[in-house]
Amino acid sequence: MVPAAALLAGALALLSLARVATAFERPLAASVAQSSAITHVTDEVGRQVSVPAQVNRVVTLSPDLTETIYALGLEDKLAGDTNYCDTPPAAKLKPHIGTAQNPSLEAIVALRPDLILASTSINRRETVDELARLGLAVYATNPHTVRGVLASIENVATVMGAATQGHGLVVGLRARLEALHMRLNDLPLAHVFFVVWQDPLITIGQNTFIADALKWAGAESVIIADQNWPQISFEEVVRVQPDYIVFTSNHSGDTGKLLSELRSRPDWKGLHAVELGHIVNVSDEIARPSAGLVNAIEELAHDLHPEAFSGPGARYAPGLQKSTPEFAVTAVCGEEHAACAR
Amino acid sequence: MRPLTPRRVLGICLLLLAVLFAAVVLSLRMGAYPMAVRDIVTTLVNGALGRRERIPSEFWLVVFGLRLPRIALGILVGAALSTSGAGFQALLRNPLADPYVLGVSSGAALGAILSLIVAPLAPGLIQVAAFVGAAATITGVYFLGRRGGHLDSGTLLLAGIISASFLSAVIMFLMTTLSGRDLRGMAFWLMGDLSSTPAVDLRWLYLLLLVGAGSIYTTASDLNLILSGEQEARHLGVNVGRVKIVVYVAASLLTGLAVSLSGAIGYVGLLTPHVMRMLFGTDYRLLIPTSAIGGAIIIVLADLLARTVVAPTELPVGAMTAIAGAPVFIYLMRRSMR
């Protein structure tokens, strides 16, 4: 009988611990925010979020959001970011909360954020749910197209209380995209194979913002897949024979080295694109849904359609536009001057 | 070997509970958020007295929002896995038997994946689906493992292994149809991890643990006899068929419970009963409670490491148990061969 009693005693001890742990779960949510001014917003995945009208401490859970915060000039409010955040380099010096996929919730709480920014492009839903359970305000972005990326930048700016900066930034980016569209409009799309990973061979699916970015750059992925990061057979690449093969620059060194490496491989060297040297090494900004994506699109467009940017047909001076804000500022000033003249 | 007295069982269990308590204290103390012992004690005392306004809100969040629920979940999962492991090992009279060898975890994972495909946003559905998947697999393996109208250990084990590999293949097939976001969550889930809070109140889950572990415990004396031989046990008046069904159903319930909460955390169900056998002997009346507490200790400590080794990033606890568990397993195997 006594062993049974021992078991019972142990079980009761466990049960009481469970009670302690669960009894406090419900009041947690009620403690959400004590500060006076709260705005209720719906984030991009349809969650209701209560955000303080004045956000002073923000934690970003993905590198693209960190980049957006810097692009908006709000870095003083950035309390922490992930181990991956390296753009701009100053982001590396901020306190880190772990990797984007397995962050430490404790480390996030320790930074006392009044807003947390997450992105469906990299974060896990579980992380967002857990943070919300703790009563923290989490705004999730969900970009699937280039226009979606720009909209996300504006949305983030708005919840951060910086709608004007956000609008200015996005207007400039839109203008650059439109200019690019004008140049590339009449050209046939280049058929490209986008390499996410070489071994095993992984490419992009049609629902990713990268697939959409390719279209803005006057290109089209030769692989049609519903999954976001499909692993595909090399035979399929041989079958479709892409015009160009696009690598990202964090993938390997310079293009020449990459090309000679590919030409030494029995499978890759047989592709027409490799024979012709149609290899493009685009900036890894192409893989981040933030303002830098437009740089990567322009860079890719130059590499794939050089004819559109040179010769007598070119409408204005070719060259990469690396600095976003200047373009935006000129455009705005131009309008003002026009207004003044009138 | 000293005879097993109730006093001895009680003593050993209290000793292990003390170790568990120490592990819980250590686990409460350590983490990415630095907190002094004094602050933790103040938070706990004020929390227990309901005086929440006296504690800084971050202390409250860290202790009551993060660490305690996670420890409570770890204890539940560890106890459930180890008890079911001990049950399966007796039932199959095979030291390699463990909840996962029987395909249960693959079944649970398949259930979870199907729920992600059908209704990716329904809250709590993934746990229910995982539990249903585990239960369905166990039922299937049970019928595959019957030979001549009764459960045959060898056939059952084979049926489990075949089902596990078949279900894993189906999972691989389905995963290629899921989008990237779901895949990430899934891979993490298959490794086993305690970072998600269950949608169901933990008290109900602890009640299920008690029912499952208690049912196995009622068969402890019979299991002792069955281990020395089924024929002998029958001659001594043990209803072997009934005992097997009770243990099978209860151990499956516990496995389904654990997998649906934390994913597939390996090695705990396999190793804890072995370690407890080495320390305290093979008597199931002692082995079942010690395995339950021992499994809880191991998971709490493993999760403590998972949270702190590469902080602020977190490892899945299943990676921790596998890293520590595989060498221990090899040690035990070589030791028993001598």
XYZ file of C-alpha atoms in Angstrom:
680
model
C 0.000 0.000 0.000
C 2.786 2.386 0.919
C 4.380 2.368 -2.563
C 1.038 3.436 -3.930
C 0.930 6.189 -1.331
C 4.394 7.294 -2.387
C 3.279 7.407 -5.978
C 0.232 9.402 -4.993
C 2.333 11.846 -2.980
C 4.688 12.318 -5.892
C 1.788 12.779 -8.234
C 0.219 15.370 -5.974
C 3.492 17.254 -5.843
C 3.582 17.282 -9.642
C -0.035 18.371 -9.822
C 0.542 21.309 -7.488
C 3.476 22.441 -9.598
C 1.272 22.268 -12.659
C -1.285 24.388 -10.855
C 1.277 27.035 -9.988
C 2.434 27.122 -13.563
C -0.981 27.338 -15.158
C -2.885 29.407 -12.628
C -0.967 32.483 -13.660
C -1.322 32.102 -17.357
C -4.552 33.950 -17.800
C -3.776 37.160 -15.924
C -0.608 37.529 -18.014
C -2.526 38.577 -21.074
C -4.428 41.181 -19.092
C -1.187 42.928 -18.213
C -0.495 43.764 -21.849
C 0.178 47.426 -21.685
C -0.303 49.866 -18.887
C 0.710 52.928 -20.865
C -1.971 55.415 -21.774
C -2.150 55.703 -25.558
C -2.717 52.444 -27.416
C -3.603 52.010 -31.057
C -5.238 48.820 -32.274
C -3.958 47.621 -35.613
C -4.344 44.491 -37.719
C -1.054 43.048 -38.872
C -0.378 41.478 -42.267
C -1.454 37.988 -41.188
C -4.730 39.311 -39.760
C -3.834 39.343 -36.062
C -5.151 42.121 -33.815
C -2.259 43.946 -32.185
C -2.349 46.665 -29.529
C 0.602 48.947 -30.133
C 1.583 51.937 -27.996
C 1.065 55.149 -29.949
C 4.641 56.055 -29.093
C 6.973 53.087 -29.747
C 10.311 53.608 -28.015
C 11.833 50.140 -27.877
C 11.436 47.773 -30.819
C 12.930 44.296 -31.254
C 13.217 42.859 -34.772
C 13.115 39.104 -35.345
C 14.446 39.091 -38.897
C 17.266 40.815 -40.819
C 14.997 42.500 -43.377
C 13.034 44.220 -40.614
C 16.264 45.416 -39.003
C 17.284 46.865 -42.352
C 13.904 48.595 -42.667
C 14.296 50.179 -39.217
C 17.671 51.606 -40.247
C 16.335 52.714 -43.634
C 13.624 54.674 -41.792
C 16.256 56.273 -39.560
C 14.713 54.732 -36.442
C 17.812 52.838 -35.267
C 17.804 54.674 -31.918
C 14.596 52.842 -31.097
C 15.999 49.430 -32.030
C 16.504 47.665 -28.680
C 17.692 44.371 -30.146
C 17.867 42.208 -33.251
C 18.864 38.689 -34.319
C 22.291 37.066 -34.624
C 21.835 37.212 -38.413
C 21.336 40.978 -38.632
C 24.419 42.368 -40.397
C 22.939 45.019 -42.715
C 23.845 47.758 -42.083
C 26.990 46.705 -40.159
C 25.905 48.795 -37.157
C 23.083 46.287 -36.617
C 25.682 43.759 -35.498
C 26.399 45.865 -32.414
C 22.819 45.778 -31.121
C 21.950 43.224 -28.393
C 21.001 39.920 -30.018
C 18.025 37.741 -29.148
C 19.220 34.551 -30.889
C 18.602 33.270 -34.385
C 15.469 34.216 -36.282
C 14.036 30.738 -35.997
C 14.931 29.815 -32.407
C 15.166 33.098 -30.535
C 15.262 33.151 -26.757
C 11.945 34.496 -25.500
C 13.686 35.432 -22.250
C 16.245 37.523 -24.088
C 13.399 39.331 -25.882
C 11.548 39.988 -22.609
C 14.810 41.217 -21.061
C 15.008 43.995 -23.663
C 11.627 45.360 -22.464
C 10.294 45.986 -25.987
C 7.008 47.794 -26.511
C 6.830 46.381 -30.028
C 8.259 43.261 -31.657
C 8.459 42.970 -35.444
C 8.314 39.523 -37.057
C 8.234 38.345 -40.660
C 6.570 35.241 -42.081
C 9.471 35.043 -44.515
C 11.687 33.589 -41.785
C 10.067 33.491 -38.323
C 8.027 30.615 -36.949
C 4.369 31.064 -36.101
C 4.996 29.413 -32.720
C 7.424 32.190 -31.748
C 4.850 34.862 -32.552
C 2.093 32.983 -30.681
C 4.263 32.549 -27.574
C 5.245 36.218 -27.472
C 1.604 37.216 -27.889
C 0.666 34.861 -25.037
C 3.092 36.781 -22.822
C 1.142 39.932 -23.584
C 3.771 41.472 -25.863
C 2.786 43.387 -28.997
C 3.997 41.496 -32.070
C 3.422 42.880 -35.566
C 3.988 40.287 -38.312
C 4.730 41.216 -41.927
C 3.853 38.814 -44.734
C 5.337 39.984 -48.045
C 4.993 37.726 -51.103
C 5.637 40.225 -53.896
C 7.872 43.228 -54.462
C 4.860 45.536 -54.070
C 4.072 43.589 -50.889
C 7.584 44.281 -49.616
C 7.094 47.997 -50.199
C 3.697 47.876 -48.503
C 5.290 46.096 -45.529
C 7.900 48.838 -45.232
C 5.109 51.427 -45.108
C 3.142 49.371 -42.584
C 6.169 48.984 -40.319
C 6.809 52.733 -40.591
C 3.197 53.410 -39.636
C 3.159 51.195 -36.518
C 6.477 52.765 -35.540
C 4.861 56.197 -35.751
C 7.004 57.207 -38.727
C 4.463 57.094 -41.551
C 5.970 60.135 -43.284
C 9.482 58.658 -43.491
C 7.971 55.371 -44.650
C 5.989 57.036 -47.382
C 9.004 59.033 -48.560
C 11.172 55.932 -48.689
C 8.590 53.856 -50.542
C 7.716 56.601 -53.056
C 11.390 56.698 -54.043
C 11.593 52.926 -54.371
C 8.389 52.831 -56.438
C 9.718 55.513 -58.753
C 12.865 53.453 -59.361
C 10.808 50.351 -60.077
C 8.576 52.262 -62.484
C 11.618 53.662 -64.284
C 12.971 50.148 -64.608
C 9.620 48.907 -65.863
C 9.592 51.586 -68.598
C 12.976 50.441 -69.844
C 12.300 46.733 -69.767
C 8.667 46.778 -70.826
C 9.221 45.930 -74.491
C 12.012 43.431 -73.957
C 11.367 39.695 -73.879
C 11.688 38.080 -70.465
C 14.990 36.323 -69.788
C 14.467 32.739 -68.693
C 16.584 32.254 -65.601
C 17.316 29.498 -63.180
C 17.666 30.947 -59.681
C 20.009 28.929 -57.467
C 19.152 29.133 -53.780
C 21.445 26.242 -52.915
C 23.677 24.202 -55.173
C 24.019 20.915 -53.316
C 21.264 19.731 -53.078
C 19.828 21.845 -55.870
C 17.217 24.198 -54.451
C 15.456 26.981 -56.341
C 12.565 29.366 -55.738
C 8.851 28.716 -56.059
C 6.481 31.026 -57.914
C 4.879 32.408 -54.732
C 8.072 33.904 -53.318
C 8.901 37.594 -53.483
C 12.123 36.576 -55.250
C 10.113 35.161 -58.167
C 8.308 38.498 -58.362
C 11.609 40.402 -58.105
C 12.853 38.459 -61.139
C 9.843 39.712 -63.133
C 10.672 43.324 -62.191
C 14.201 42.678 -63.453
C 12.830 41.467 -66.797
C 13.254 37.793 -66.050
C 11.239 34.734 -65.236
C 12.099 31.617 -63.281
C 12.132 28.541 -65.492
C 10.866 26.388 -62.624
C 7.178 26.534 -61.760
C 6.568 25.157 -58.266
C 4.011 25.756 -55.539
C 6.500 25.166 -52.739
C 8.610 28.126 -51.721
C 12.003 26.431 -51.804
C 11.629 23.339 -54.001
C 14.481 20.883 -54.295
C 14.637 19.887 -57.945
C 16.342 17.389 -60.161
C 19.248 18.540 -62.316
C 17.627 16.807 -65.267
C 14.825 19.363 -65.105
C 17.391 22.160 -65.488
C 18.898 20.373 -68.483
C 15.448 19.940 -69.976
C 14.402 23.602 -69.683
C 17.888 25.010 -70.613
C 17.674 28.441 -68.923
C 19.075 31.537 -70.697
C 20.840 32.630 -67.521
C 21.758 31.058 -64.202
C 21.479 33.400 -61.234
C 23.506 32.864 -58.076
C 23.534 35.094 -55.008
C 26.878 36.584 -54.044
C 26.885 35.120 -50.554
C 26.800 31.754 -52.283
C 30.247 31.861 -53.807
C 33.052 34.282 -54.651
C 33.376 36.277 -57.880
C 31.576 35.374 -61.085
C 34.699 34.357 -63.018
C 35.737 31.883 -60.371
C 32.201 30.589 -60.143
C 32.027 30.103 -63.916
C 35.308 28.186 -64.090
C 34.133 26.056 -61.184
C 30.880 25.255 -62.988
C 32.764 24.477 -66.223
C 34.827 21.914 -64.338
C 31.727 20.015 -63.254
C 30.523 17.375 -65.732
C 26.834 18.088 -65.124
C 26.865 21.900 -65.056
C 29.276 22.392 -67.947
C 26.781 20.845 -70.350
C 24.241 23.627 -69.839
C 24.029 26.179 -72.642
C 24.048 29.041 -70.133
C 27.332 27.812 -68.660
C 28.878 27.302 -72.105
C 27.925 30.865 -73.063
C 29.073 32.222 -69.717
C 25.574 33.449 -68.895
C 26.133 33.358 -65.166
C 24.902 36.182 -62.977
C 26.051 36.707 -59.412
C 23.519 39.049 -57.857
C 23.827 40.745 -54.466
C 22.329 38.776 -51.575
C 19.971 41.732 -51.126
C 17.764 39.812 -53.576
C 16.951 37.388 -50.754
C 15.869 40.030 -48.215
C 12.379 41.548 -48.418
C 13.498 45.086 -47.585
C 14.507 48.328 -49.327
C 17.765 46.822 -50.616
C 15.722 44.434 -52.749
C 15.258 47.244 -55.287
C 19.071 47.606 -55.567
C 19.305 43.907 -56.332
C 16.510 44.130 -58.909
C 18.299 46.994 -60.679
C 21.600 45.138 -60.564
C 19.998 42.021 -62.001
C 18.245 44.025 -64.734
C 21.601 45.525 -65.767
C 23.197 42.096 -65.926
C 20.376 40.424 -67.838
C 19.433 43.293 -70.180
C 22.568 45.425 -70.671
C 21.185 46.608 -74.029
C 18.406 48.499 -72.238
C 20.888 50.607 -70.305
C 23.366 51.620 -73.009
C 23.474 52.805 -76.585
C 21.384 55.461 -78.285
C 18.120 53.950 -77.008
C 18.930 54.683 -73.386
C 16.817 57.535 -72.107
C 19.177 58.676 -69.401
C 22.597 57.928 -68.016
C 23.040 54.272 -67.149
C 24.561 53.110 -63.895
C 23.495 51.472 -60.716
C 21.476 53.531 -58.287
C 22.887 52.345 -54.997
C 21.607 55.065 -52.726
C 17.847 55.001 -52.424
C 17.000 58.159 -50.468
C 18.774 60.594 -52.840
C 16.618 59.475 -55.720
C 13.504 59.937 -53.630
C 14.581 63.383 -52.502
C 15.311 64.592 -56.034
C 11.946 63.397 -57.236
C 10.120 65.171 -54.430
C 12.135 68.393 -54.834
C 11.460 68.381 -58.555
C 7.733 68.411 -57.922
C 8.058 71.198 -55.387
C 10.002 73.348 -57.822
C 7.395 72.775 -60.452
C 4.732 73.871 -57.974
C 6.747 76.980 -57.084
C 7.227 77.908 -60.709
C 3.515 77.791 -61.204
C 19.563 -7.459 -3.630
C 17.607 -6.260 -0.627
C 13.925 -7.148 -0.555
C 11.629 -4.417 -1.775
C 9.804 -2.884 1.148
C 7.269 -0.070 0.896
C 9.631 1.954 3.026
C 12.422 1.533 0.499
C 10.179 2.563 -2.421
C 9.078 5.652 -0.532
C 12.662 6.519 0.438
C 14.018 6.206 -3.085
C 11.137 8.189 -4.570
C 11.624 10.974 -2.050
C 15.331 11.018 -2.838
C 14.618 11.324 -6.562
C 11.984 13.988 -5.939
C 14.630 15.947 -4.042
C 16.923 15.664 -7.077
C 14.036 16.790 -9.306
C 13.429 19.728 -6.995
C 17.104 20.703 -7.249
C 16.898 20.452 -11.049
C 13.799 22.668 -11.042
C 15.508 25.266 -8.835
C 18.573 25.260 -11.091
C 16.368 25.546 -14.160
C 14.473 28.478 -12.647
C 17.744 30.191 -11.872
C 19.418 29.901 -15.281
C 18.424 31.457 -18.590
C 19.061 34.223 -21.069
C 17.439 36.713 -18.689
C 19.800 37.200 -15.737
C 17.984 36.910 -12.417
C 19.442 36.612 -8.911
C 18.206 33.792 -6.661
C 16.810 36.409 -4.293
C 14.691 37.921 -7.097
C 13.376 34.509 -8.071
C 12.388 33.720 -4.489
C 10.696 37.114 -4.086
C 8.847 36.625 -7.359
C 7.724 33.123 -6.392
C 6.583 34.173 -2.910
C 4.724 37.243 -4.140
C 3.262 35.254 -6.998
C 1.992 32.552 -4.649
C 0.409 35.234 -2.447
C -1.175 36.883 -5.465
C 0.699 40.155 -4.924
C 1.615 40.755 -8.472
C 1.929 44.514 -8.319
C 5.003 44.166 -6.070
C 7.116 42.448 -8.716
C 8.717 44.037 -11.791
C 6.705 42.880 -14.797
C 9.732 41.302 -16.544
C 10.383 39.110 -13.488
C 6.766 38.031 -13.646
C 6.947 37.239 -17.353
C 10.205 35.316 -17.055
C 9.273 33.220 -14.006
C 5.537 32.637 -14.435
C 5.225 33.187 -18.155
C 8.298 31.365 -19.433
C 10.338 29.262 -17.025
C 7.722 27.635 -14.776
C 5.339 26.564 -17.575
C 8.268 25.177 -19.510
C 9.572 23.241 -16.498
C 6.075 21.925 -15.804
C 5.766 20.815 -19.435
C 9.215 19.195 -19.294
C 8.329 17.211 -16.168
C 5.104 16.039 -17.770
C 6.751 14.978 -21.018
C 9.747 13.341 -19.329
C 7.590 11.364 -16.917
C 5.195 10.273 -19.672
C 7.970 9.139 -22.026
C 9.936 7.231 -19.392
C 6.922 5.488 -17.922
C 5.717 4.386 -21.318
C 9.271 3.283 -22.167
C 9.402 1.115 -19.062
C 5.974 -0.268 -19.955
C 6.905 -1.099 -23.559
C 10.176 -2.726 -22.484
C 8.343 -5.085 -20.128
C 5.558 -5.729 -22.602
C 7.890 -6.638 -25.448
C 10.536 -8.165 -23.179
C 13.009 -6.296 -25.312
C 15.481 -3.772 -23.881
C 15.468 -1.820 -27.160
C 11.741 -1.186 -27.062
C 10.833 2.441 -26.748
C 7.829 4.528 -27.758
C 9.476 5.636 -30.979
C 10.619 2.229 -32.152
C 6.944 1.286 -32.401
C 6.285 4.027 -34.940
C 4.247 6.156 -32.577
C 6.239 9.342 -33.095
C 6.042 9.027 -36.863
C 2.295 8.550 -36.581
C 2.013 11.640 -34.417
C 4.146 13.676 -36.813
C 2.029 12.522 -39.736
C -1.112 13.599 -37.910
C 0.440 16.995 -37.257
C 1.452 17.441 -40.884
C -2.007 16.476 -42.117
C -3.539 19.067 -39.802
C -1.128 21.675 -41.210
C -2.263 20.841 -44.719
C -5.987 20.773 -43.949
C -6.302 23.694 -41.506
C -2.985 25.473 -40.964
C -4.398 28.184 -38.719
C -6.715 26.299 -36.349
C -5.292 26.758 -32.832
C -4.530 23.587 -30.890
C -5.559 21.361 -33.778
C -2.000 20.254 -34.404
C -1.780 18.692 -30.918
C -5.085 16.898 -31.284
C -4.066 15.658 -34.723
C -0.712 14.440 -33.382
C -2.479 12.541 -30.617
C -4.931 10.980 -33.057
C -2.028 10.053 -35.339
C -0.189 8.377 -32.459
C -3.305 6.490 -31.359
C -4.095 5.357 -34.903
C -0.548 4.115 -35.446
C -0.563 2.220 -32.181
C -3.847 0.560 -33.050
C -2.545 -0.372 -36.484
C 0.721 -1.748 -35.124
C -1.220 -3.665 -32.477
C -3.271 -5.544 -35.062
C -0.237 -6.099 -37.297
C 1.669 -7.443 -34.298
C -0.886 -10.090 -33.363
C -0.078 -13.633 -34.260
C -2.416 -16.538 -33.616
C -4.783 -14.307 -31.669
C -2.278 -12.960 -29.134
C 0.435 -10.310 -29.044
C 3.806 -11.584 -30.144
C 6.776 -9.449 -29.027
C 8.943 -10.072 -32.074
C 6.131 -9.532 -34.576
C 4.984 -6.400 -32.763
C 8.483 -4.901 -32.798
C 8.860 -5.664 -36.506
C 5.436 -4.222 -37.248
C 6.451 -1.077 -35.354
C 9.725 -0.656 -37.223
C 8.078 -1.204 -40.608
C 5.264 1.217 -39.775
C 7.755 3.839 -38.603
C 9.740 3.737 -41.821
C 6.596 3.648 -43.951
C 5.110 6.643 -42.132
C 8.418 8.546 -42.345
C 8.379 8.034 -46.100
C 4.803 9.345 -46.291
C 5.891 12.357 -44.214
C 8.748 13.065 -46.622
C 6.309 12.848 -49.504
C 3.836 15.238 -47.886
C 6.507 17.676 -46.759
C 7.439 18.362 -50.365
C 3.903 19.632 -50.942
C 4.033 22.056 -48.010
C 5.248 25.633 -48.320
C 8.570 26.720 -46.836
C 7.126 28.289 -43.715
C 5.356 25.155 -42.618
C 8.415 23.057 -43.363
C 10.523 25.045 -40.942
C 8.081 24.575 -38.122
C 7.752 20.912 -38.966
C 11.461 20.135 -38.910
C 11.766 21.742 -35.526
C 8.728 19.846 -34.330
C 10.173 16.501 -35.415
C 13.319 17.169 -33.381
C 11.309 17.641 -30.193
C 11.091 20.963 -28.403
C 9.417 22.461 -25.338
C 9.170 26.082 -26.403
C 5.462 26.031 -27.294
C 2.846 26.210 -24.595
C 0.080 23.609 -24.943
C -3.360 24.893 -25.892
C -4.940 22.643 -23.243
C -4.709 23.430 -19.522
C -1.684 21.580 -18.083
C -3.762 20.257 -15.176
C -5.822 18.089 -17.510
C -2.646 16.804 -19.119
C -1.182 15.927 -15.712
C -4.400 14.084 -14.968
C -3.894 12.046 -18.148
C -0.318 11.323 -17.020
C -1.634 10.078 -13.679
C -4.219 7.852 -15.336
C -1.681 6.380 -17.757
C 1.151 5.893 -15.264
C -1.279 4.683 -12.609
C -2.713 2.049 -14.950
C 0.750 0.716 -15.711
C 1.563 0.740 -12.021
C -1.420 -1.485 -11.195
C 0.165 -4.200 -13.353
C 3.637 -3.854 -11.782
C 3.615 -7.155 -9.886
C 2.246 -9.001 -12.908
C 4.910 -7.444 -15.133
C 7.581 -8.778 -12.777
C 6.224 -12.292 -13.268
C 5.771 -11.885 -17.041
C 9.404 -10.811 -17.323
C 10.493 -14.153 -15.893
C 8.425 -15.922 -18.562
C 4.886 -15.741 -19.909
C 4.164 -19.426 -19.325
C 5.307 -19.240 -15.723
C 3.232 -16.108 -15.172
C 0.168 -17.865 -16.592
C 0.701 -20.809 -14.256
C 0.896 -18.397 -11.324
C -2.549 -17.058 -12.248
C -1.598 -13.876 -14.121
C -4.038 -12.866 -16.862
C -1.234 -12.164 -19.349
C -3.535 -11.023 -22.163
C -5.288 -8.474 -19.985
C -2.011 -7.133 -18.552
C -0.605 -6.696 -22.051
C -3.614 -4.748 -23.255
C -3.635 -2.492 -20.190
C 0.075 -1.719 -20.515
C -0.153 -1.290 -24.279
C -3.055 1.136 -24.173
C -1.700 3.108 -21.201
C 1.844 3.349 -22.611
C 0.408 4.453 -25.956
C -1.699 7.109 -24.265
C 1.393 8.453 -22.527
C 3.450 8.461 -25.726
C 0.705 10.188 -27.687
C 0.421 12.742 -24.899
C 4.162 13.471 -24.907
C 4.577 13.578 -28.675
C 1.580 15.825 -29.196
C 3.014 18.345 -26.711
C 6.698 18.395 -27.542
C 7.349 16.492 -30.757
C 9.628 13.480 -30.877
C 12.136 13.759 -28.033
C 14.308 10.662 -28.419
C 16.284 8.477 -26.018
C 14.486 9.499 -22.814
C 11.914 6.710 -22.978
C 14.590 4.241 -23.978
C 17.338 5.111 -21.515
C 15.680 6.281 -18.317
C 14.279 2.831 -17.397
C 17.719 1.295 -18.084
C 19.483 3.758 -15.822
C 16.876 3.250 -13.108
C 17.238 -0.516 -13.398
C 20.992 -0.218 -12.906
C 20.565 2.033 -9.898
C 17.608 0.481 -8.117
C 16.999 -2.989 -9.548
C 14.481 -4.497 -11.933
C 11.380 -4.702 -9.731
C 8.597 -2.898 -11.626
C 6.951 -1.747 -8.427
C 10.004 0.460 -7.965
C 10.967 0.890 -11.596
C 7.762 2.632 -12.696
C 7.779 5.495 -10.164
C 11.560 5.938 -10.393
C 11.418 6.009 -14.192
C 8.700 8.654 -14.084
C 10.667 10.928 -11.764
C 13.979 10.122 -13.466
C 12.583 11.012 -16.884
C 11.317 14.307 -15.497
C 14.778 15.084 -14.067
C 16.487 14.266 -17.362
C 14.158 16.416 -19.479
C 14.320 19.369 -17.095
C 18.132 19.258 -17.152
C 18.313 18.642 -20.917
C 16.026 21.595 -21.563
C 18.086 23.734 -19.217
C 21.115 22.951 -21.396
C 19.117 23.481 -24.593
C 18.145 26.964 -23.402
C 21.571 28.031 -22.170
C 24.379 26.321 -24.160
C 24.188 28.622 -27.189
C 22.092 31.385 -25.566
C 20.388 33.534 -26.660
C 19.594 31.002 -29.400
C 17.744 27.878 -28.265
C 18.423 24.317 -29.321
C 15.618 21.796 -29.625
C 15.633 19.676 -26.474
C 15.560 16.534 -28.645
C 19.023 17.424 -29.959
C 20.285 17.656 -26.374
C 18.849 14.272 -25.332
C 20.263 12.628 -28.459
C 23.750 14.096 -27.963
C 23.829 12.961 -24.347
C 21.737 9.828 -24.825
C 23.625 8.058 -27.608
C 26.943 7.744 -25.685
C 25.096 6.629 -22.552
C 23.282 4.037 -24.611
C 26.546 2.675 -26.047
C 28.066 2.569 -22.556
C 25.097 0.638 -21.193
C 25.168 -1.758 -24.131
C 28.873 -2.566 -23.756
C 28.520 -2.902 -20.014
C 25.683 -5.373 -20.317
C 27.632 -7.461 -22.844
C 30.397 -8.148 -20.341
